[in-house]
Amino acid sequence: MSEKEQKIKAEENDVTQAETIEAKQVSEEKTVQMQSFSEVLREQIHEEETAPASQKLSIIKILGGDFFTSQILRRQILLMIYISIFIIIYISNRYSCQNSMHEIENLKEELQDMKFKALSTSSRLTEQSRQSKVLQKLKENKDSVLHIATQPPFIINVPEENTTTAE
């Protein structure tokens, strides 16, 4: 190998070493940036958690949806689920009570109608069974063998047989 070739190889080695060193530096900078980004993010989260309540709760955060990712909400999620279940039970109970009360009112109206119908039927039956109405219907129906008694009713006495003498 000639000197030129050795110099070219040496330069190539220097360039590749420089490139590897540069790549290492870039990757180290990226990891430092990533570390610094994660540290900044942690600091922001910590600041949000330690911020006073007036800073935490704002209309922009509520409307933007940031309110739902807050630490307070995350800690109270079981309580919110519990409350939601009770609200659903309360609404369904109220709905079933209203349905039952509506059905009771309908049944009361139906009972009242049936009572009126029974009363009117009973009064019609009483009217139709009066002696004057029965006589009028018998006169209208000429082929009937029933007629009004001409003799007053009387009591028939039946002598009792002595069962002790037969023995």
mmCIF file with all atom_site columns, C-alpha atoms in Angstrom:
data_model
loop_
_atom_site.group_PDB
_atom_site.id
_atom_site.type_symbol
_atom_site.label_atom_id
_atom_site.label_alt_id
_atom_site.label_comp_id
_atom_site.label_asym_id
_atom_site.label_entity_id
_atom_site.label_seq_id
_atom_site.pdbx_PDB_ins_code
_atom_site.Cartn_x
_atom_site.Cartn_y
_atom_site.Cartn_z
_atom_site.occupancy
_atom_site.B_iso_or_equiv
_atom_site.pdbx_formal_charge
_atom_site.auth_seq_id
_atom_site.auth_comp_id
_atom_site.auth_asym_id
_atom_site.auth_atom_id
_atom_site.pdbx_PDB_model_num
ATOM 1   C CA . MET A 1 1   ? 0.000    0.000   0.000  1.00 0.00 ? 1   MET A CA 1
ATOM 2   C CA . SER A 1 2   ? 1.100    3.345   -0.845 1.00 0.00 ? 2   SER A CA 1
ATOM 3   C CA . GLU A 1 3   ? 1.182    6.330   1.392  1.00 0.00 ? 3   GLU A CA 1
ATOM 4   C CA . LYS A 1 4   ? -1.729   7.913   -0.405 1.00 0.00 ? 4   LYS A CA 1
ATOM 5   C CA . GLU A 1 5   ? -3.888   4.917   0.137  1.00 0.00 ? 5   GLU A CA 1
ATOM 6   C CA . GLN A 1 6   ? -2.982   4.853   3.791  1.00 0.00 ? 6   GLN A CA 1
ATOM 7   C CA . LYS A 1 7   ? -3.774   8.547   4.102  1.00 0.00 ? 7   LYS A CA 1
ATOM 8   C CA . ILE A 1 8   ? -7.137   7.998   2.351  1.00 0.00 ? 8   ILE A CA 1
ATOM 9   C CA . LYS A 1 9   ? -7.944   5.098   4.657  1.00 0.00 ? 9   LYS A CA 1
ATOM 10  C CA . ALA A 1 10  ? -6.896   7.122   7.669  1.00 0.00 ? 10  ALA A CA 1
ATOM 11  C CA . GLU A 1 11  ? -9.088   10.004  6.500  1.00 0.00 ? 11  GLU A CA 1
ATOM 12  C CA . GLU A 1 12  ? -11.968  7.603   5.903  1.00 0.00 ? 12  GLU A CA 1
ATOM 13  C CA . ASN A 1 13  ? -11.472  6.158   9.386  1.00 0.00 ? 13  ASN A CA 1
ATOM 14  C CA . ASP A 1 14  ? -11.375  9.675   10.824 1.00 0.00 ? 14  ASP A CA 1
ATOM 15  C CA . VAL A 1 15  ? -14.575  10.581  8.939  1.00 0.00 ? 15  VAL A CA 1
ATOM 16  C CA . THR A 1 16  ? -16.385  7.422   10.091 1.00 0.00 ? 16  THR A CA 1
ATOM 17  C CA . GLN A 1 17  ? -15.180  7.992   13.635 1.00 0.00 ? 17  GLN A CA 1
ATOM 18  C CA . ALA A 1 18  ? -16.344  11.596  13.443 1.00 0.00 ? 18  ALA A CA 1
ATOM 19  C CA . GLU A 1 19  ? -19.703  10.463  12.077 1.00 0.00 ? 19  GLU A CA 1
ATOM 20  C CA . THR A 1 20  ? -20.114  7.899   14.841 1.00 0.00 ? 20  THR A CA 1
ATOM 21  C CA . ILE A 1 21  ? -19.108  10.456  17.441 1.00 0.00 ? 21  ILE A CA 1
ATOM 22  C CA . GLU A 1 22  ? -21.535  12.941  15.934 1.00 0.00 ? 22  GLU A CA 1
ATOM 23  C CA . ALA A 1 23  ? -24.312  10.295  15.856 1.00 0.00 ? 23  ALA A CA 1
ATOM 24  C CA . LYS A 1 24  ? -23.600  9.484   19.495 1.00 0.00 ? 24  LYS A CA 1
ATOM 25  C CA . GLN A 1 25  ? -23.782  13.150  20.376 1.00 0.00 ? 25  GLN A CA 1
ATOM 26  C CA . VAL A 1 26  ? -27.079  13.554  18.504 1.00 0.00 ? 26  VAL A CA 1
ATOM 27  C CA . SER A 1 27  ? -28.546  10.511  20.214 1.00 0.00 ? 27  SER A CA 1
ATOM 28  C CA . GLU A 1 28  ? -27.316  11.778  23.593 1.00 0.00 ? 28  GLU A CA 1
ATOM 29  C CA . GLU A 1 29  ? -28.901  15.158  22.846 1.00 0.00 ? 29  GLU A CA 1
ATOM 30  C CA . LYS A 1 30  ? -32.168  13.436  21.928 1.00 0.00 ? 30  LYS A CA 1
ATOM 31  C CA . THR A 1 31  ? -32.144  11.417  25.156 1.00 0.00 ? 31  THR A CA 1
ATOM 32  C CA . VAL A 1 32  ? -31.332  14.565  27.102 1.00 0.00 ? 32  VAL A CA 1
ATOM 33  C CA . GLN A 1 33  ? -34.165  16.346  25.284 1.00 0.00 ? 33  GLN A CA 1
ATOM 34  C CA . MET A 1 34  ? -36.497  13.429  25.983 1.00 0.00 ? 34  MET A CA 1
ATOM 35  C CA . GLN A 1 35  ? -35.424  13.427  29.607 1.00 0.00 ? 35  GLN A CA 1
ATOM 36  C CA . SER A 1 36  ? -35.872  17.140  29.838 1.00 0.00 ? 36  SER A CA 1
ATOM 37  C CA . PHE A 1 37  ? -39.267  16.883  28.086 1.00 0.00 ? 37  PHE A CA 1
ATOM 38  C CA . SER A 1 38  ? -40.422  14.196  30.504 1.00 0.00 ? 38  SER A CA 1
ATOM 39  C CA . GLU A 1 39  ? -39.079  16.236  33.428 1.00 0.00 ? 39  GLU A CA 1
ATOM 40  C CA . VAL A 1 40  ? -40.910  19.328  32.175 1.00 0.00 ? 40  VAL A CA 1
ATOM 41  C CA . LEU A 1 41  ? -44.075  17.285  31.756 1.00 0.00 ? 41  LEU A CA 1
ATOM 42  C CA . ARG A 1 42  ? -43.734  15.902  35.288 1.00 0.00 ? 42  ARG A CA 1
ATOM 43  C CA . GLU A 1 43  ? -43.203  19.386  36.640 1.00 0.00 ? 43  GLU A CA 1
ATOM 44  C CA . GLN A 1 44  ? -46.319  20.650  34.864 1.00 0.00 ? 44  GLN A CA 1
ATOM 45  C CA . ILE A 1 45  ? -48.380  17.783  36.209 1.00 0.00 ? 45  ILE A CA 1
ATOM 46  C CA . HIS A 1 46  ? -47.003  18.400  39.695 1.00 0.00 ? 46  HIS A CA 1
ATOM 47  C CA . GLU A 1 47  ? -47.771  22.113  39.382 1.00 0.00 ? 47  GLU A CA 1
ATOM 48  C CA . GLU A 1 48  ? -51.328  21.349  38.233 1.00 0.00 ? 48  GLU A CA 1
ATOM 49  C CA . GLU A 1 49  ? -51.845  19.033  41.192 1.00 0.00 ? 49  GLU A CA 1
ATOM 50  C CA . THR A 1 50  ? -50.432  21.490  43.700 1.00 0.00 ? 50  THR A CA 1
ATOM 51  C CA . ALA A 1 51  ? -52.105  24.540  42.157 1.00 0.00 ? 51  ALA A CA 1
ATOM 52  C CA . PRO A 1 52  ? -54.860  26.203  44.205 1.00 0.00 ? 52  PRO A CA 1
ATOM 53  C CA . ALA A 1 53  ? -58.461  25.219  43.477 1.00 0.00 ? 53  ALA A CA 1
ATOM 54  C CA . SER A 1 54  ? -59.243  28.546  41.810 1.00 0.00 ? 54  SER A CA 1
ATOM 55  C CA . GLN A 1 55  ? -56.457  27.956  39.277 1.00 0.00 ? 55  GLN A CA 1
ATOM 56  C CA . LYS A 1 56  ? -57.457  24.358  38.718 1.00 0.00 ? 56  LYS A CA 1
ATOM 57  C CA . LEU A 1 57  ? -61.091  24.986  37.942 1.00 0.00 ? 57  LEU A CA 1
ATOM 58  C CA . SER A 1 58  ? -61.792  27.327  35.094 1.00 0.00 ? 58  SER A CA 1
ATOM 59  C CA . ILE A 1 59  ? -64.463  27.468  32.442 1.00 0.00 ? 59  ILE A CA 1
ATOM 60  C CA . ILE A 1 60  ? -61.891  26.816  29.720 1.00 0.00 ? 60  ILE A CA 1
ATOM 61  C CA . LYS A 1 61  ? -60.681  23.660  31.480 1.00 0.00 ? 61  LYS A CA 1
ATOM 62  C CA . ILE A 1 62  ? -64.231  22.433  32.035 1.00 0.00 ? 62  ILE A CA 1
ATOM 63  C CA . LEU A 1 63  ? -65.321  23.113  28.460 1.00 0.00 ? 63  LEU A CA 1
ATOM 64  C CA . GLY A 1 64  ? -62.047  21.791  27.066 1.00 0.00 ? 64  GLY A CA 1
ATOM 65  C CA . GLY A 1 65  ? -62.443  18.524  28.935 1.00 0.00 ? 65  GLY A CA 1
ATOM 66  C CA . ASP A 1 66  ? -59.301  18.934  31.054 1.00 0.00 ? 66  ASP A CA 1
ATOM 67  C CA . PHE A 1 67  ? -61.517  18.852  34.118 1.00 0.00 ? 67  PHE A CA 1
ATOM 68  C CA . PHE A 1 68  ? -62.264  15.168  33.534 1.00 0.00 ? 68  PHE A CA 1
ATOM 69  C CA . THR A 1 69  ? -58.583  14.231  33.631 1.00 0.00 ? 69  THR A CA 1
ATOM 70  C CA . SER A 1 70  ? -57.846  15.989  36.928 1.00 0.00 ? 70  SER A CA 1
ATOM 71  C CA . GLN A 1 71  ? -56.555  14.061  39.893 1.00 0.00 ? 71  GLN A CA 1
ATOM 72  C CA . ILE A 1 72  ? -59.581  14.898  42.050 1.00 0.00 ? 72  ILE A CA 1
ATOM 73  C CA . LEU A 1 73  ? -61.928  13.352  39.527 1.00 0.00 ? 73  LEU A CA 1
ATOM 74  C CA . ARG A 1 74  ? -59.758  10.263  39.183 1.00 0.00 ? 74  ARG A CA 1
ATOM 75  C CA . ARG A 1 75  ? -59.760  9.742   42.944 1.00 0.00 ? 75  ARG A CA 1
ATOM 76  C CA . GLN A 1 76  ? -63.540  10.077  43.200 1.00 0.00 ? 76  GLN A CA 1
ATOM 77  C CA . ILE A 1 77  ? -64.530  7.881   40.216 1.00 0.00 ? 77  ILE A CA 1
ATOM 78  C CA . LEU A 1 78  ? -65.989  5.096   42.415 1.00 0.00 ? 78  LEU A CA 1
ATOM 79  C CA . LEU A 1 79  ? -68.119  7.605   44.284 1.00 0.00 ? 79  LEU A CA 1
ATOM 80  C CA . MET A 1 80  ? -69.408  9.007   40.989 1.00 0.00 ? 80  MET A CA 1
ATOM 81  C CA . ILE A 1 81  ? -70.256  5.521   39.724 1.00 0.00 ? 81  ILE A CA 1
ATOM 82  C CA . TYR A 1 82  ? -72.038  4.796   43.030 1.00 0.00 ? 82  TYR A CA 1
ATOM 83  C CA . ILE A 1 83  ? -74.033  8.025   42.790 1.00 0.00 ? 83  ILE A CA 1
ATOM 84  C CA . SER A 1 84  ? -74.886  7.341   39.132 1.00 0.00 ? 84  SER A CA 1
ATOM 85  C CA . ILE A 1 85  ? -76.225  3.887   40.011 1.00 0.00 ? 85  ILE A CA 1
ATOM 86  C CA . PHE A 1 86  ? -78.407  5.360   42.767 1.00 0.00 ? 86  PHE A CA 1
ATOM 87  C CA . ILE A 1 87  ? -79.707  8.036   40.411 1.00 0.00 ? 87  ILE A CA 1
ATOM 88  C CA . ILE A 1 88  ? -80.681  5.368   37.868 1.00 0.00 ? 88  ILE A CA 1
ATOM 89  C CA . ILE A 1 89  ? -82.387  3.320   40.605 1.00 0.00 ? 89  ILE A CA 1
ATOM 90  C CA . TYR A 1 90  ? -84.212  6.428   41.850 1.00 0.00 ? 90  TYR A CA 1
ATOM 91  C CA . ILE A 1 91  ? -85.473  7.304   38.371 1.00 0.00 ? 91  ILE A CA 1
ATOM 92  C CA . SER A 1 92  ? -86.617  3.750   37.640 1.00 0.00 ? 92  SER A CA 1
ATOM 93  C CA . ASN A 1 93  ? -88.351  3.514   41.035 1.00 0.00 ? 93  ASN A CA 1
ATOM 94  C CA . ARG A 1 94  ? -90.179  6.785   40.437 1.00 0.00 ? 94  ARG A CA 1
ATOM 95  C CA . TYR A 1 95  ? -91.217  5.627   36.960 1.00 0.00 ? 95  TYR A CA 1
ATOM 96  C CA . SER A 1 96  ? -92.578  2.325   38.273 1.00 0.00 ? 96  SER A CA 1
ATOM 97  C CA . CYS A 1 97  ? -94.451  4.139   41.082 1.00 0.00 ? 97  CYS A CA 1
ATOM 98  C CA . GLN A 1 98  ? -96.043  6.494   38.579 1.00 0.00 ? 98  GLN A CA 1
ATOM 99  C CA . ASN A 1 99  ? -97.101  3.536   36.430 1.00 0.00 ? 99  ASN A CA 1
ATOM 100 C CA . SER A 1 100 ? -98.569  1.796   39.489 1.00 0.00 ? 100 SER A CA 1
ATOM 101 C CA . MET A 1 101 ? -100.465 4.920   40.539 1.00 0.00 ? 101 MET A CA 1
ATOM 102 C CA . HIS A 1 102 ? -101.841 5.340   37.014 1.00 0.00 ? 102 HIS A CA 1
ATOM 103 C CA . GLU A 1 103 ? -102.981 1.706   37.029 1.00 0.00 ? 103 GLU A CA 1
ATOM 104 C CA . ILE A 1 104 ? -104.590 2.171   40.469 1.00 0.00 ? 104 ILE A CA 1
ATOM 105 C CA . GLU A 1 105 ? -106.520 5.201   39.199 1.00 0.00 ? 105 GLU A CA 1
ATOM 106 C CA . ASN A 1 106 ? -107.724 3.230   36.168 1.00 0.00 ? 106 ASN A CA 1
ATOM 107 C CA . LEU A 1 107 ? -108.818 0.334   38.388 1.00 0.00 ? 107 LEU A CA 1
ATOM 108 C CA . LYS A 1 108 ? -110.652 2.713   40.750 1.00 0.00 ? 108 LYS A CA 1
ATOM 109 C CA . GLU A 1 109 ? -112.544 4.193   37.809 1.00 0.00 ? 109 GLU A CA 1
ATOM 110 C CA . GLU A 1 110 ? -113.385 0.701   36.532 1.00 0.00 ? 110 GLU A CA 1
ATOM 111 C CA . LEU A 1 111 ? -114.547 -0.356  40.011 1.00 0.00 ? 111 LEU A CA 1
ATOM 112 C CA . GLN A 1 112 ? -116.768 2.727   40.262 1.00 0.00 ? 112 GLN A CA 1
ATOM 113 C CA . ASP A 1 113 ? -118.279 1.949   36.851 1.00 0.00 ? 113 ASP A CA 1
ATOM 114 C CA . MET A 1 114 ? -118.914 -1.658  37.895 1.00 0.00 ? 114 MET A CA 1
ATOM 115 C CA . LYS A 1 115 ? -120.573 -0.514  41.135 1.00 0.00 ? 115 LYS A CA 1
ATOM 116 C CA . PHE A 1 116 ? -122.875 1.816   39.201 1.00 0.00 ? 116 PHE A CA 1
ATOM 117 C CA . LYS A 1 117 ? -123.684 -0.963  36.731 1.00 0.00 ? 117 LYS A CA 1
ATOM 118 C CA . ALA A 1 118 ? -124.441 -3.420  39.569 1.00 0.00 ? 118 ALA A CA 1
ATOM 119 C CA . LEU A 1 119 ? -126.623 -0.840  41.312 1.00 0.00 ? 119 LEU A CA 1
ATOM 120 C CA . SER A 1 120 ? -128.601 -0.067  38.157 1.00 0.00 ? 120 SER A CA 1
ATOM 121 C CA . THR A 1 121 ? -129.020 -3.782  37.380 1.00 0.00 ? 121 THR A CA 1
ATOM 122 C CA . SER A 1 122 ? -130.191 -4.451  40.940 1.00 0.00 ? 122 SER A CA 1
ATOM 123 C CA . SER A 1 123 ? -132.721 -1.597  40.787 1.00 0.00 ? 123 SER A CA 1
ATOM 124 C CA . ARG A 1 124 ? -134.049 -2.848  37.429 1.00 0.00 ? 124 ARG A CA 1
ATOM 125 C CA . LEU A 1 125 ? -134.411 -6.363  38.861 1.00 0.00 ? 125 LEU A CA 1
ATOM 126 C CA . THR A 1 126 ? -136.231 -5.014  41.925 1.00 0.00 ? 126 THR A CA 1
ATOM 127 C CA . GLU A 1 127 ? -138.569 -3.016  39.706 1.00 0.00 ? 127 GLU A CA 1
ATOM 128 C CA . GLN A 1 128 ? -139.285 -5.988  37.433 1.00 0.00 ? 128 GLN A CA 1
ATOM 129 C CA . SER A 1 129 ? -139.987 -8.339  40.359 1.00 0.00 ? 129 SER A CA 1
ATOM 130 C CA . ARG A 1 130 ? -142.645 -6.150  42.006 1.00 0.00 ? 130 ARG A CA 1
ATOM 131 C CA . GLN A 1 131 ? -146.056 -7.765  42.146 1.00 0.00 ? 131 GLN A CA 1
ATOM 132 C CA . SER A 1 132 ? -147.688 -5.115  39.970 1.00 0.00 ? 132 SER A CA 1
ATOM 133 C CA . LYS A 1 133 ? -145.105 -5.621  37.208 1.00 0.00 ? 133 LYS A CA 1
ATOM 134 C CA . VAL A 1 134 ? -145.419 -9.404  37.401 1.00 0.00 ? 134 VAL A CA 1
ATOM 135 C CA . LEU A 1 135 ? -149.241 -9.144  37.106 1.00 0.00 ? 135 LEU A CA 1
ATOM 136 C CA . GLN A 1 136 ? -148.945 -6.770  34.186 1.00 0.00 ? 136 GLN A CA 1
ATOM 137 C CA . LYS A 1 137 ? -146.632 -9.178  32.355 1.00 0.00 ? 137 LYS A CA 1
ATOM 138 C CA . LEU A 1 138 ? -148.976 -12.094 33.052 1.00 0.00 ? 138 LEU A CA 1
ATOM 139 C CA . LYS A 1 139 ? -151.891 -10.141 31.558 1.00 0.00 ? 139 LYS A CA 1
ATOM 140 C CA . GLU A 1 140 ? -149.823 -9.279  28.498 1.00 0.00 ? 140 GLU A CA 1
ATOM 141 C CA . ASN A 1 141 ? -148.938 -12.933 28.001 1.00 0.00 ? 141 ASN A CA 1
ATOM 142 C CA . LYS A 1 142 ? -152.371 -14.539 27.404 1.00 0.00 ? 142 LYS A CA 1
ATOM 143 C CA . ASP A 1 143 ? -151.217 -18.146 27.046 1.00 0.00 ? 143 ASP A CA 1
ATOM 144 C CA . SER A 1 144 ? -149.774 -18.319 30.572 1.00 0.00 ? 144 SER A CA 1
ATOM 145 C CA . VAL A 1 145 ? -151.386 -20.766 33.006 1.00 0.00 ? 145 VAL A CA 1
ATOM 146 C CA . LEU A 1 146 ? -150.408 -18.680 35.958 1.00 0.00 ? 146 LEU A CA 1
ATOM 147 C CA . HIS A 1 147 ? -153.052 -16.474 37.527 1.00 0.00 ? 147 HIS A CA 1
ATOM 148 C CA . ILE A 1 148 ? -153.750 -14.604 40.725 1.00 0.00 ? 148 ILE A CA 1
ATOM 149 C CA . ALA A 1 149 ? -155.023 -16.702 43.598 1.00 0.00 ? 149 ALA A CA 1
ATOM 150 C CA . THR A 1 150 ? -158.683 -16.071 44.465 1.00 0.00 ? 150 THR A CA 1
ATOM 151 C CA . GLN A 1 151 ? -158.533 -17.747 47.896 1.00 0.00 ? 151 GLN A CA 1
ATOM 152 C CA . PRO A 1 152 ? -156.338 -16.438 50.656 1.00 0.00 ? 152 PRO A CA 1
ATOM 153 C CA . PRO A 1 153 ? -153.453 -18.639 51.722 1.00 0.00 ? 153 PRO A CA 1
ATOM 154 C CA . PHE A 1 154 ? -154.002 -20.955 54.709 1.00 0.00 ? 154 PHE A CA 1
ATOM 155 C CA . ILE A 1 155 ? -151.872 -23.195 56.913 1.00 0.00 ? 155 ILE A CA 1
ATOM 156 C CA . ILE A 1 156 ? -152.029 -26.964 56.482 1.00 0.00 ? 156 ILE A CA 1
ATOM 157 C CA . ASN A 1 157 ? -151.584 -28.911 59.684 1.00 0.00 ? 157 ASN A CA 1
ATOM 158 C CA . VAL A 1 158 ? -149.962 -32.288 59.323 1.00 0.00 ? 158 VAL A CA 1
ATOM 159 C CA . PRO A 1 159 ? -150.298 -34.620 62.341 1.00 0.00 ? 159 PRO A CA 1
ATOM 160 C CA . GLU A 1 160 ? -147.026 -36.036 63.569 1.00 0.00 ? 160 GLU A CA 1
ATOM 161 C CA . GLU A 1 161 ? -146.796 -39.790 63.674 1.00 0.00 ? 161 GLU A CA 1
ATOM 162 C CA . ASN A 1 162 ? -145.651 -41.323 66.867 1.00 0.00 ? 162 ASN A CA 1
ATOM 163 C CA . THR A 1 163 ? -142.473 -43.181 66.027 1.00 0.00 ? 163 THR A CA 1
ATOM 164 C CA . THR A 1 164 ? -142.126 -44.713 69.484 1.00 0.00 ? 164 THR A CA 1
ATOM 165 C CA . THR A 1 165 ? -145.262 -46.967 69.133 1.00 0.00 ? 165 THR A CA 1
ATOM 166 C CA . ALA A 1 166 ? -143.972 -48.606 65.973 1.00 0.00 ? 166 ALA A CA 1
ATOM 167 C CA . GLU A 1 167 ? -141.114 -50.177 67.669 1.00 0.00 ? 167 GLU A CA 1
#
